[in-house]
Amino acid sequence: MGIKYLWEYEDIYYPRQMKTGEVGCFLSHYKIWEQMIERGEKEVLVLEDDVKFEPNFITNAMHILKQIREVPNWDFLYFSREDVQFSKEIIVPGTENIVYAEYSYWTVGYVITREGAKKLINSKPLEYLLPVDEYLPIMIRSDHNEDDSIAITKLWLKRVEPLYHNVDFAFDESQKTFYFSKNRVHWSNDRFAHIISLKEEAFQFARRSSTDFVFFCDVDVLLTNPKTLDILIKLNLPIVSPMLISANHLYSNFWALEEEYTIIMSQGVGEFKVSMVHSAVL
């Protein structure tokens, strides 16, 4: 079947790789997604063998399905899950008690549409296999989203442009999705070339503007300290990067799998030499 494990995957709660049972579990779900596409099923309710039915399950399920079917372009609905975020979740507009699920575990019960199954299959998960209850929330929360990023950025630029010496914004509205890699781990040469070309364009713009410093920042980076740039500039180093920490897990934008990795684990303060930095770099 061409199955490959996600490189260096390790359970975040238990230091171990995928178990054989987890592989079999994923494949059983994958087979269901394949079959519903082949048979042209509009919706499928998936229940695992350890599901426990509450009283009035069918009545409650039909009530929930009636609500979700009024939501345009829905793909996936949990019937049972473990919320590991413990944060307040937002009610889906037009429904009574359906929420936008935060990061969740378990796949004991869920309803999936044919379009949802296609998206899961087309992402080629067998090339970077991980447990199904981690794959699903990753896909649900981060993939296949459409927004008004260009329009929002234009509006923001119009408001803040007077605050800056110069502003340049280049975009191509025809490009909605990029497929630059075979999977989520290994980048293709085209993807590397694309990223490098973007940085080269920024460098050329900086040179034409006689800029002393260039700060590269990915769109998913949020800097909460307003003095971040001032601090980095005062260090006067050829390359320097602020430490980033995500809300869910300990994570940073440096690559250092040696002793330096304890910096973030111990929440150390100061400047440290590391092997590589990314995401936000001056």
Coordinates of C-alpha atoms in Angstrom, one line a residue:
M1 CA 0.0 0.0 0.0
G2 CA 3.0 2.3 0.1
I3 CA 2.7 3.1 3.8
K4 CA 5.4 5.3 5.3
Y5 CA 5.6 6.5 8.9
L6 CA 5.8 10.2 9.6
W7 CA 9.5 10.8 10.1
E8 CA 10.5 11.0 13.7
Y9 CA 6.9 10.9 14.9
E10 CA 6.6 10.4 18.7
D11 CA 3.5 10.6 20.9
I12 CA 3.6 13.9 22.8
Y13 CA 2.3 12.3 26.0
Y14 CA 4.1 8.9 25.9
P15 CA 7.6 8.8 24.4
R16 CA 6.9 6.1 21.8
Q17 CA 6.3 5.6 18.1
M18 CA 3.1 4.3 16.5
K19 CA 1.8 1.0 17.6
T20 CA 0.7 -1.8 15.2
G21 CA -2.8 -1.4 16.5
E22 CA -2.8 2.3 15.6
V23 CA -1.6 1.5 12.1
G24 CA -4.5 -1.0 11.7
C25 CA -7.0 1.6 13.2
F26 CA -5.9 4.2 10.7
L27 CA -6.2 1.8 7.8
S28 CA -9.7 0.8 8.8
H29 CA -10.8 4.4 8.7
Y30 CA -9.0 5.0 5.4
K31 CA -10.8 2.0 3.9
I32 CA -14.2 3.5 4.9
W33 CA -13.3 6.8 3.3
E34 CA -12.2 5.0 0.1
Q35 CA -15.4 2.9 0.0
M36 CA -17.8 5.8 0.5
I37 CA -16.2 7.7 -2.4
E38 CA -16.4 4.6 -4.6
R39 CA -20.1 4.0 -3.7
G40 CA -21.0 7.6 -4.0
E41 CA -22.3 7.8 -0.4
K42 CA -23.3 11.4 0.6
E43 CA -22.6 10.9 4.3
V44 CA -21.3 8.1 6.5
L45 CA -21.5 7.6 10.3
V46 CA -18.3 5.9 11.5
L47 CA -18.4 4.1 14.9
E48 CA -15.5 2.3 16.5
D49 CA -15.9 -1.0 18.3
D50 CA -15.6 0.6 21.8
V51 CA -18.5 3.1 21.3
K52 CA -21.0 3.3 24.1
F53 CA -24.5 4.4 23.2
E54 CA -26.4 6.8 25.5
P55 CA -30.2 6.7 25.9
N56 CA -32.1 8.3 23.0
F57 CA -28.9 8.1 20.8
I58 CA -30.9 7.9 17.5
T59 CA -33.2 10.8 18.4
N60 CA -30.3 13.0 19.5
A61 CA -28.2 12.0 16.4
M62 CA -31.0 12.9 14.0
H63 CA -31.5 16.3 15.7
I64 CA -27.8 17.0 15.4
L65 CA -27.7 15.9 11.7
K66 CA -30.7 18.1 10.9
Q67 CA -28.7 21.1 12.3
I68 CA -25.4 20.4 10.6
R69 CA -27.1 19.8 7.2
E70 CA -28.1 23.4 7.3
V71 CA -24.5 24.5 7.5
P72 CA -23.0 25.1 4.0
N73 CA -20.1 23.0 2.9
W74 CA -19.6 21.1 6.1
D75 CA -17.2 18.1 5.9
F76 CA -16.9 16.5 9.3
L77 CA -18.8 16.2 12.6
Y78 CA -17.6 14.6 15.8
F79 CA -20.1 12.4 17.6
S80 CA -17.6 11.6 20.4
R81 CA -14.3 13.1 21.2
E82 CA -11.9 14.2 24.0
D83 CA -11.3 17.9 24.0
V84 CA -7.6 18.3 25.0
Q85 CA -7.6 22.1 24.7
F86 CA -10.2 22.8 27.5
S87 CA -10.9 26.2 26.0
K88 CA -14.2 27.8 25.2
E89 CA -15.4 26.6 21.9
I90 CA -17.5 28.7 19.4
I91 CA -21.0 27.7 18.5
V92 CA -21.4 27.2 14.7
P93 CA -23.8 29.9 13.5
G94 CA -27.3 28.6 12.8
T95 CA -27.0 25.7 15.2
E96 CA -28.1 25.1 18.8
N97 CA -25.2 23.1 20.2
I98 CA -22.7 22.3 17.5
V99 CA -19.3 23.9 18.1
Y100 CA -16.1 24.4 16.0
A101 CA -14.0 21.6 17.5
E102 CA -10.7 22.6 19.0
Y103 CA -7.8 20.0 19.0
S104 CA -9.4 16.7 20.0
Y105 CA -8.6 13.1 20.5
W106 CA -10.6 9.9 19.8
T107 CA -12.4 8.8 16.7
V108 CA -15.1 6.7 18.5
G109 CA -17.8 8.3 16.5
Y110 CA -18.1 10.8 13.7
V111 CA -20.0 11.7 10.5
I112 CA -18.1 12.5 7.4
T113 CA -19.3 13.7 4.0
R114 CA -18.1 12.5 0.6
E115 CA -16.2 15.7 0.0
G116 CA -14.6 15.5 3.4
A117 CA -13.4 11.9 2.6
K118 CA -12.0 13.1 -0.7
K119 CA -10.0 15.8 1.1
L120 CA -8.6 13.2 3.6
I121 CA -7.7 10.8 0.8
N122 CA -6.2 13.4 -1.5
S123 CA -3.8 14.5 1.3
K124 CA -2.1 11.1 0.9
P125 CA -1.8 10.3 4.6
L126 CA -0.3 6.9 4.0
E127 CA 2.9 8.6 2.9
Y128 CA 3.4 10.2 6.4
L129 CA 1.3 7.9 8.7
L130 CA 0.4 9.0 12.2
P131 CA -2.5 8.0 14.5
V132 CA -5.9 8.8 13.0
D133 CA -7.0 10.8 16.0
E134 CA -4.1 13.1 15.4
Y135 CA -4.4 13.3 11.6
L136 CA -8.1 14.3 11.7
P137 CA -7.8 17.3 14.0
I138 CA -4.7 18.5 12.0
M139 CA -6.7 18.4 8.8
I140 CA -9.9 19.8 10.3
R141 CA -8.2 22.8 11.9
S142 CA -5.5 23.8 9.4
D143 CA -6.3 22.6 5.9
H144 CA -8.7 23.5 3.0
N145 CA -9.4 26.9 4.4
E146 CA -10.5 29.8 2.3
D147 CA -10.3 33.4 3.5
D148 CA -10.0 37.0 2.3
S149 CA -6.3 37.3 3.1
I150 CA -5.5 39.5 0.2
A151 CA -8.5 41.9 0.8
I152 CA -7.6 42.0 4.6
T153 CA -4.0 42.7 3.8
K154 CA -4.9 45.5 1.4
L155 CA -7.1 47.1 4.0
W156 CA -4.4 46.9 6.7
L157 CA -1.8 48.4 4.3
K158 CA -4.1 51.3 3.5
R159 CA -4.4 52.1 7.2
V160 CA -0.7 51.6 8.3
E161 CA 1.1 52.8 5.2
P162 CA 1.5 56.4 6.5
L163 CA 3.4 55.0 9.4
Y164 CA 6.2 53.5 7.3
H165 CA 8.9 54.9 5.0
N166 CA 7.9 52.5 2.2
V167 CA 5.4 49.7 1.7
D168 CA 5.4 47.1 -1.1
F169 CA 2.8 44.4 -1.5
A170 CA 3.0 41.8 -4.3
F171 CA 0.4 39.1 -4.8
D172 CA -1.2 36.8 -7.4
E173 CA -4.9 36.2 -6.8
S174 CA -5.0 33.3 -9.3
Q175 CA -2.8 31.2 -7.0
K176 CA -5.0 29.6 -4.3
T177 CA -3.1 26.4 -3.5
F178 CA 0.5 25.3 -3.9
Y179 CA 1.5 21.6 -4.1
F180 CA 5.3 21.9 -3.6
S181 CA 6.0 18.7 -1.7
K182 CA 5.2 15.0 -1.8
N183 CA 4.1 15.1 1.8
R184 CA 4.3 17.3 4.9
V185 CA 7.8 16.3 5.9
H186 CA 9.9 16.3 2.7
W187 CA 10.0 19.6 0.7
S188 CA 10.5 19.4 -3.1
N189 CA 13.1 21.4 -4.9
D190 CA 10.4 23.6 -6.4
R191 CA 9.2 24.5 -2.9
F192 CA 12.7 25.4 -1.7
A193 CA 13.1 27.4 -4.9
H194 CA 9.9 29.3 -4.3
I195 CA 10.7 30.2 -0.8
I196 CA 14.2 31.3 -1.8
S197 CA 12.8 33.5 -4.6
L198 CA 10.5 35.2 -2.2
K199 CA 13.4 36.0 0.2
E200 CA 15.6 37.2 -2.7
E201 CA 12.8 39.5 -3.9
A202 CA 12.6 41.0 -0.3
F203 CA 16.4 41.4 -0.2
Q204 CA 16.4 43.2 -3.5
F205 CA 13.7 45.6 -2.3
A206 CA 15.6 46.2 0.9
R207 CA 18.8 47.0 -1.0
R208 CA 17.0 49.5 -3.2
S209 CA 15.5 51.1 -0.1
S210 CA 19.0 51.3 1.6
T211 CA 17.6 49.2 4.5
D212 CA 20.0 48.4 7.4
F213 CA 18.0 45.3 8.6
V214 CA 15.6 42.8 7.0
F215 CA 13.1 40.9 9.2
F216 CA 11.5 37.8 7.8
C217 CA 8.3 36.7 9.5
D218 CA 6.0 33.9 8.5
V219 CA 2.3 34.7 8.4
D220 CA 1.5 32.3 11.3
V221 CA 3.9 34.0 13.7
L222 CA 2.4 36.3 16.3
L223 CA 4.8 38.6 18.1
T224 CA 3.3 39.6 21.5
N225 CA 6.2 41.8 22.7
P226 CA 6.1 45.2 20.9
K227 CA 9.8 45.7 21.6
T228 CA 10.9 42.5 19.8
L229 CA 12.5 44.3 16.8
D230 CA 14.2 46.8 19.0
I231 CA 15.7 44.0 21.1
L232 CA 16.9 42.1 18.1
I233 CA 18.4 45.2 16.4
K234 CA 20.4 46.2 19.6
L235 CA 22.1 42.7 19.6
N236 CA 23.7 43.7 16.3
L237 CA 24.2 40.2 15.1
P238 CA 24.4 39.0 11.5
I239 CA 21.4 36.6 12.0
V240 CA 19.2 36.6 15.1
S241 CA 15.8 35.2 15.9
P242 CA 13.3 35.6 18.8
M243 CA 12.2 32.5 20.6
L244 CA 8.6 31.4 19.7
I245 CA 6.4 29.2 21.8
S246 CA 3.0 27.8 20.7
A247 CA -0.1 27.7 22.9
N248 CA -0.5 24.0 22.6
H249 CA 3.0 22.5 23.0
L250 CA 6.5 23.6 23.7
Y251 CA 7.8 24.7 20.3
S252 CA 10.3 27.2 19.0
N253 CA 11.6 28.5 15.8
F254 CA 15.1 27.2 16.2
W255 CA 16.6 23.8 15.2
A256 CA 18.8 22.3 17.9
L257 CA 18.5 18.7 18.8
E258 CA 21.5 18.8 21.0
E259 CA 22.0 20.1 24.5
E260 CA 20.7 23.6 23.4
Y261 CA 17.2 22.1 23.1
T262 CA 16.9 22.3 26.9
I263 CA 16.7 26.1 26.5
I264 CA 13.0 26.1 25.8
M265 CA 12.3 23.2 28.2
S266 CA 13.8 25.2 31.1
Q267 CA 12.5 28.5 29.8
G268 CA 15.9 30.0 29.9
V269 CA 16.5 33.7 29.3
G270 CA 19.3 35.2 27.2
E271 CA 21.0 34.7 23.8
F272 CA 22.0 31.2 22.7
K273 CA 23.8 29.8 19.6
V274 CA 21.7 27.2 17.8
S275 CA 22.1 25.3 14.5
M276 CA 19.3 26.9 12.5
V277 CA 16.5 29.4 12.9
H278 CA 13.4 30.0 10.9
S279 CA 9.9 31.5 10.9
A280 CA 11.0 34.8 12.3
V281 CA 14.5 36.0 11.5
L282 CA 16.3 39.3 11.5

